[in-house]
XYZ file of C-alpha atoms in Angstrom:
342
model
C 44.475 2.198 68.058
C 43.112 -1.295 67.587
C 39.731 -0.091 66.528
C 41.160 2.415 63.653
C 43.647 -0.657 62.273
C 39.667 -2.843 62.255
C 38.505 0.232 60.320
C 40.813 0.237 57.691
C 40.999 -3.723 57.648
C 37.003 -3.799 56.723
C 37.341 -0.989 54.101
C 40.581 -2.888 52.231
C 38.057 -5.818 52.601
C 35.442 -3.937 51.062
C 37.329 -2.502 48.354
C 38.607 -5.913 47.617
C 34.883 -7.190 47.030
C 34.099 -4.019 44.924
C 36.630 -5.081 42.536
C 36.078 -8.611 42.234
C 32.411 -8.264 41.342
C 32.749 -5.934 39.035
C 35.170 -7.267 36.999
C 32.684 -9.200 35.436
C 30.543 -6.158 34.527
C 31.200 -5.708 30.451
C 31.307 -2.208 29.529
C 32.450 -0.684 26.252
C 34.188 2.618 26.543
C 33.559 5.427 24.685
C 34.700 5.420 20.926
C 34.906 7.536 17.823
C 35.399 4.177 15.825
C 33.544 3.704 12.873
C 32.887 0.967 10.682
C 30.571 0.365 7.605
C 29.432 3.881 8.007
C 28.246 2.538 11.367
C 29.872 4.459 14.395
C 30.453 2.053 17.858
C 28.917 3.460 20.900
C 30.687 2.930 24.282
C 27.333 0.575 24.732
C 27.896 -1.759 21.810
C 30.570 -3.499 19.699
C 30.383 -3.296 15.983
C 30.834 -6.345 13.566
C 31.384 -6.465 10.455
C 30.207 -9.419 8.404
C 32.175 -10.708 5.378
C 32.200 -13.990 6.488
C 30.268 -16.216 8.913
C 31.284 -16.481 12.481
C 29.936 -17.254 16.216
C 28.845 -14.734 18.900
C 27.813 -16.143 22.459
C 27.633 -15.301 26.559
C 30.879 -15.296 27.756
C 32.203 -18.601 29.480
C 29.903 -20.539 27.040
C 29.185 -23.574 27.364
C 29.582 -23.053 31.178
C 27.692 -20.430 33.560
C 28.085 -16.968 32.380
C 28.735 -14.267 35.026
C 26.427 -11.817 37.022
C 25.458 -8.340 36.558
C 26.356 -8.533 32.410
C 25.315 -6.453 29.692
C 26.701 -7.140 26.001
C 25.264 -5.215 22.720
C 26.783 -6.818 19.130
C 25.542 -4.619 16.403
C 26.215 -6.845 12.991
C 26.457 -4.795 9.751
C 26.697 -6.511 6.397
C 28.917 -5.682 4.308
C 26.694 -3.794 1.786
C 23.056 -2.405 1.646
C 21.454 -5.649 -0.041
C 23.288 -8.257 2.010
C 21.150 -10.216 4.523
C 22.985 -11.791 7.945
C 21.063 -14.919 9.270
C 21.227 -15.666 12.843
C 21.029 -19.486 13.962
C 20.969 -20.359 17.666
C 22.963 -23.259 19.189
C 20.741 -26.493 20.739
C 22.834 -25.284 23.869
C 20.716 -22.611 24.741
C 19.953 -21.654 28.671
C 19.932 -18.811 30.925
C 17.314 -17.721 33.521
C 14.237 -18.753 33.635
C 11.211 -16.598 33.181
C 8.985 -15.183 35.807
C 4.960 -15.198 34.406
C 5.908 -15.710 30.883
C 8.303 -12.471 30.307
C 12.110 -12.969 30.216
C 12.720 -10.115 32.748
C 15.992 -11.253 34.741
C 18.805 -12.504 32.075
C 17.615 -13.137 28.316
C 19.113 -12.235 25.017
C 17.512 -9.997 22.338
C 17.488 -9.665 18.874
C 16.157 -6.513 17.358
C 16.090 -5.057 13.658
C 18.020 -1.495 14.213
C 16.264 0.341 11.777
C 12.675 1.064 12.884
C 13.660 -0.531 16.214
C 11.226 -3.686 15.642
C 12.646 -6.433 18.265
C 12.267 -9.386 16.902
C 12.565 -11.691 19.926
C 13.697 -11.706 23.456
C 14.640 -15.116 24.771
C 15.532 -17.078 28.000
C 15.340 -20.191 30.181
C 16.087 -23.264 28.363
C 12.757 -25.161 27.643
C 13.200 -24.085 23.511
C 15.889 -22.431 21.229
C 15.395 -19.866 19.101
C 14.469 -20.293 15.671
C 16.797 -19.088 13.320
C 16.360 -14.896 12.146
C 16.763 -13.405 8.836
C 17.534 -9.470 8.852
C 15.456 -7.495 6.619
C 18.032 -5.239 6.515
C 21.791 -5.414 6.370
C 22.204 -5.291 10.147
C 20.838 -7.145 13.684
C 21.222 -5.786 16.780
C 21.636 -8.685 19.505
C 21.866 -7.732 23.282
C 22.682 -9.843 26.299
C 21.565 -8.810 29.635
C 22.274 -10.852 32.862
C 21.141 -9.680 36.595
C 22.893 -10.387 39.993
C 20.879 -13.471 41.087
C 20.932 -17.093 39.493
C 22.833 -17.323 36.020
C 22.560 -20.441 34.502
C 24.628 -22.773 32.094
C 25.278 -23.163 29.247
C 24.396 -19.518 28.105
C 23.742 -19.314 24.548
C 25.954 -19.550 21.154
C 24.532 -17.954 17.888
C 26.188 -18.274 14.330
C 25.762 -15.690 11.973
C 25.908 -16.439 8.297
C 26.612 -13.746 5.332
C 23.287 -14.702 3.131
C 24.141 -14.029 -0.568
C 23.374 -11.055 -2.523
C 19.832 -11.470 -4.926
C 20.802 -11.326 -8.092
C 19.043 -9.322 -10.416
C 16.850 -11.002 -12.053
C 17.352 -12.163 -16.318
C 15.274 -9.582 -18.430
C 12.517 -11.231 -19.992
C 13.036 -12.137 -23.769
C 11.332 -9.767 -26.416
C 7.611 -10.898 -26.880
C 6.852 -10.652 -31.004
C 3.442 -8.151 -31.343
C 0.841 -10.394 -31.271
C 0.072 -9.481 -35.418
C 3.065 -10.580 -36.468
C 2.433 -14.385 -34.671
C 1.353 -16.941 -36.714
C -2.169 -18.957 -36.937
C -1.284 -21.183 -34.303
C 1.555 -19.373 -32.358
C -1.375 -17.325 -31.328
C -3.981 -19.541 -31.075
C -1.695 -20.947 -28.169
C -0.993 -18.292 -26.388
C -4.882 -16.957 -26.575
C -5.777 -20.377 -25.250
C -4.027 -19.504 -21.815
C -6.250 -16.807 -20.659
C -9.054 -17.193 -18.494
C -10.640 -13.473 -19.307
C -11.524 -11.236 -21.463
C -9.053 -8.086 -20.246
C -6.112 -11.131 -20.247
C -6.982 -11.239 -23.968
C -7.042 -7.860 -24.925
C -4.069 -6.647 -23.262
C -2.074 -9.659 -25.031
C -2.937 -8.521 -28.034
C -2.820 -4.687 -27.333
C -1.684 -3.472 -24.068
C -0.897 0.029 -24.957
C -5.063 0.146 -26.266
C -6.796 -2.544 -25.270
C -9.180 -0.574 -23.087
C -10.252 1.518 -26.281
C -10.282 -2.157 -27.741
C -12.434 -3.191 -25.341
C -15.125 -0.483 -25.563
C -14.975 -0.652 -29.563
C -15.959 -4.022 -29.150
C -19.334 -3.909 -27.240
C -20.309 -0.305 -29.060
C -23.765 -0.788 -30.438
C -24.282 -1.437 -33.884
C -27.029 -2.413 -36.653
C -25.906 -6.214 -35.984
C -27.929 -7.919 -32.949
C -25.019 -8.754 -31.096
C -25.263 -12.517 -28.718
C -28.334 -14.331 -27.776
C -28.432 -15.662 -24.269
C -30.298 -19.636 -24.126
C -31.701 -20.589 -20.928
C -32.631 -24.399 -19.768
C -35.024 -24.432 -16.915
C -34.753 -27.573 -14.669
C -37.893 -29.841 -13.997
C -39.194 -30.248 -10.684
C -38.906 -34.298 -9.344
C -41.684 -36.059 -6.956
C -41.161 -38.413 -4.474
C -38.618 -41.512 -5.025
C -40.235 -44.178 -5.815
C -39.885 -47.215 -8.343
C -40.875 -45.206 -11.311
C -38.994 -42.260 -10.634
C -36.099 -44.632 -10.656
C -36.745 -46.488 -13.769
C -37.312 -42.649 -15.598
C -33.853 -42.068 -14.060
C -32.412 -44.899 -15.893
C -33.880 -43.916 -18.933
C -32.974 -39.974 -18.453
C -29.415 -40.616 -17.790
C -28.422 -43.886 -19.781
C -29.059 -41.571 -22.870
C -29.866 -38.074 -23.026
C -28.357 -34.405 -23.488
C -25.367 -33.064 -21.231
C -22.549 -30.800 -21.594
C -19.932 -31.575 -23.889
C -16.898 -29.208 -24.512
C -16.008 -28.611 -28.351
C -13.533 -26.906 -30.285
C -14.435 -23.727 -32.442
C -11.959 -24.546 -34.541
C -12.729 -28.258 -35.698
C -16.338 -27.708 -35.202
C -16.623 -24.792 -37.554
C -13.578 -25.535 -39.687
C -12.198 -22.239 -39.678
C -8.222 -22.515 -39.516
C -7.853 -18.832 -40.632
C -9.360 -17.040 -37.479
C -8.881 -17.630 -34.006
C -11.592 -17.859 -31.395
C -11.726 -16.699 -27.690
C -12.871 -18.567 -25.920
C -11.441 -21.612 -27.909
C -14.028 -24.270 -26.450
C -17.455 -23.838 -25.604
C -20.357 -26.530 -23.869
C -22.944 -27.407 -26.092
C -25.443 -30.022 -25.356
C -24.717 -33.637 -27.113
C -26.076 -37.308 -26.767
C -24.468 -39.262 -24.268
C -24.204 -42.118 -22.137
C -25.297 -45.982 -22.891
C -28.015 -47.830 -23.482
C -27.685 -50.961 -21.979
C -31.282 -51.445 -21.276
C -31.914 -51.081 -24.857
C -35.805 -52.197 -25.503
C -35.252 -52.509 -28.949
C -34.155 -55.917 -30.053
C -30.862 -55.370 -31.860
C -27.199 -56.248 -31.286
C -25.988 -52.794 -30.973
C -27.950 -50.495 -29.772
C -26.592 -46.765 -29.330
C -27.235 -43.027 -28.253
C -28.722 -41.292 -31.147
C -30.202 -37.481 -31.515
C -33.987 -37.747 -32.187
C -34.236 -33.502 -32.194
C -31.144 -31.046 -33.248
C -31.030 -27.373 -33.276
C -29.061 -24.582 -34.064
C -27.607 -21.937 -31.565
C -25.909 -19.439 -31.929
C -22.750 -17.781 -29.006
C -21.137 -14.590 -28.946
C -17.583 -15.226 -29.115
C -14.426 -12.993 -29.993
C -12.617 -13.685 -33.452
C -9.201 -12.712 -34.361
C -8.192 -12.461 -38.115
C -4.993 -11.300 -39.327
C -5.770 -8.626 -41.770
C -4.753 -9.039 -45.177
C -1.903 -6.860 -46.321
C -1.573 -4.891 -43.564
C -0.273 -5.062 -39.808
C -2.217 -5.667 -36.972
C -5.162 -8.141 -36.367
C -9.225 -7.519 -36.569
C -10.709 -8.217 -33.941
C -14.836 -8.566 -33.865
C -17.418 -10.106 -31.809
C -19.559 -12.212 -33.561
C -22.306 -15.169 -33.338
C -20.880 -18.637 -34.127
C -23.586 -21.686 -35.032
C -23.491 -24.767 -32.979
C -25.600 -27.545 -33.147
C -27.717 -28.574 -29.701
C -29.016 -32.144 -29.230
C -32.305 -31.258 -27.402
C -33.313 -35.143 -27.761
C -31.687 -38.435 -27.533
C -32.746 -41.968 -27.942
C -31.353 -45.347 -28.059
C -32.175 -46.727 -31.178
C -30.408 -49.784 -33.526
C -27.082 -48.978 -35.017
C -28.603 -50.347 -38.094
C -31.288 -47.821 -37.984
C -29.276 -44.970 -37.472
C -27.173 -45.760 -40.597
């Protein structure tokens, strides 16, 4: 008799312990709910986001219980919404064994394509904050038998704003009905040749392009070449011809087409080109004068393929031909008396 009243004693025990411990085992029972066009599963519970708001472990910010396993699916209120997650500084749960969180961690994952985006746990770094690239995260919390830790974790969701469309560009006026300097501006901006063309025409400026470099009667650019003279050894002369090279002699200069040729009824492309000009000082002067300055001793003319726009007269549109524009090139410079040069 005594040993069938122990019997049932250690099975009422049992029982007893069955219950306790898995009371703290969450699970979601079967539902037909469905919200957002997003049905719940008896694994996870559905939120809607219209407003910000807090999911976390439960008993946060004290130790959550064992054997634990939580699924939030958030789904923003429409298709372009995005829900941003941000994690509490209070962030700890078990720690990992060899670098994997494979006891208790949290996980967020992106439930369309099924891309996880993080799993986390211990408590030596939060989470940075998570931006959905859709309208919904998935966030699951998974917690094992053996050594849960405080203080859990705490994450905020926020409702990010819709992206507004964006303002329709304002109605750009056909580039032949811009004026001489309207134009002149805007050609000014582009650093090629195509940028050009398709300013002026973008429904042709392909055939444009090929019209332009068709070959005619005309001889169409010259190319100029400067070869650079070999130097010796350093030495005391070198450096004094150094002094004399570079206190006054040619170098680049950028000019204008427009001032230099004096044309304010065409526009070039490019507007500025480098042509070779006297420059520098002349402080060591050998002439005996009180102002002594860089002069050109030897100029030439060259010519440079450029593109010119014209409006045409009487008629829409613009023309639009390559031709060779004159510049003068100061081949040789000299420091000579200011006097002397008048």
């Amino acid at each position: 008799m005594i040993p069938m009243l122990l019997l049932i004693l250690i099975s009422s025990l049992h029982q007893h312990e069955s219950v306790a411990e898995s009371s703290h085992i969450k699970v979601h029972h079967a539902s037909t709910k469905e919200q957002n066009g997003v049905h719940e599963s008896q694994h996870e519970k559905v939120l809607s986001v219209t407003v910000d708001g807090i999911i976390q472990s439960p008993e946060f910010p004290n130790t959550y219980p064992r054997n634990t396993v939580i699924v939030w699916r958030l789904v923003a209120v429409t298709e372009s919404s995005r829900i941003q997650l941000t994690f509490d500084p209070r962030f700890g749960l078990e720690d990992a064994e060899d670098g994997i969180c494979k006891y208790d961690y949290v996980e967020v994952e992106e439930p369309v394509g099924g891309i996880v985006l993080g799993r986390w746990c211990g408590s030596q770094m939060v989470p940075g904050p998570q931006i959905s690239k859709g309208n919904q995260f998935l966030i699951r919390f998974v917690s094992d038998e053996y050594f849960p830790s405080d203080p859990g974790f705490c994450i905020r969701y926020t409702l990010l704003q819709q992206r507004q469309s964006e303002p329709e560009a304002p109605a750009v006026m056909p580039a032949w009905m811009q004026s001489v300097d309207v134009l002149r501006e805007a050609v000014a901006g582009f650093s090629t040749m195509e940028e050009v063309m398709k300013y002026l025409e973008p429904d042709r400026w392909q055939v444009d392009m090929e019209d332009l470099y068709k070959p005619n009667w005309q001889v169409v650019g010259k190319s100029f070449f400067h070869q650079k003279k070999s130097r010796g050894m350093v030495d005391l002369n070198l450096l004094r011809e150094e002094v004399r090279l570079y206190s006054c002699t040619p170098r680049n200069f950028s000019v204008s087409l427009r001032e230099e040729l004096k044309r304010t009824d065409a526009i070039f492309w490019p507007s500025c080109l480098l042509v070779k000009r006297c420059g520098g000082n002349c402080a060591c002067c050998s002439h005996n004068c009180y102002d002594c300055q860089c002069s050109p001793t030897k100029v030439v003319k060259k010519y440079h393929e450029v593109l010119m726009l014209k409006h045409r007269a009487g008629s829409r549109g613009l023309q639009k031909t390559l031709t060779d524009v004159p510049l003068e090139h100061h081949e040789e410079c000299s420091c000579v008396c200011k006097n002397d040069s008048d």
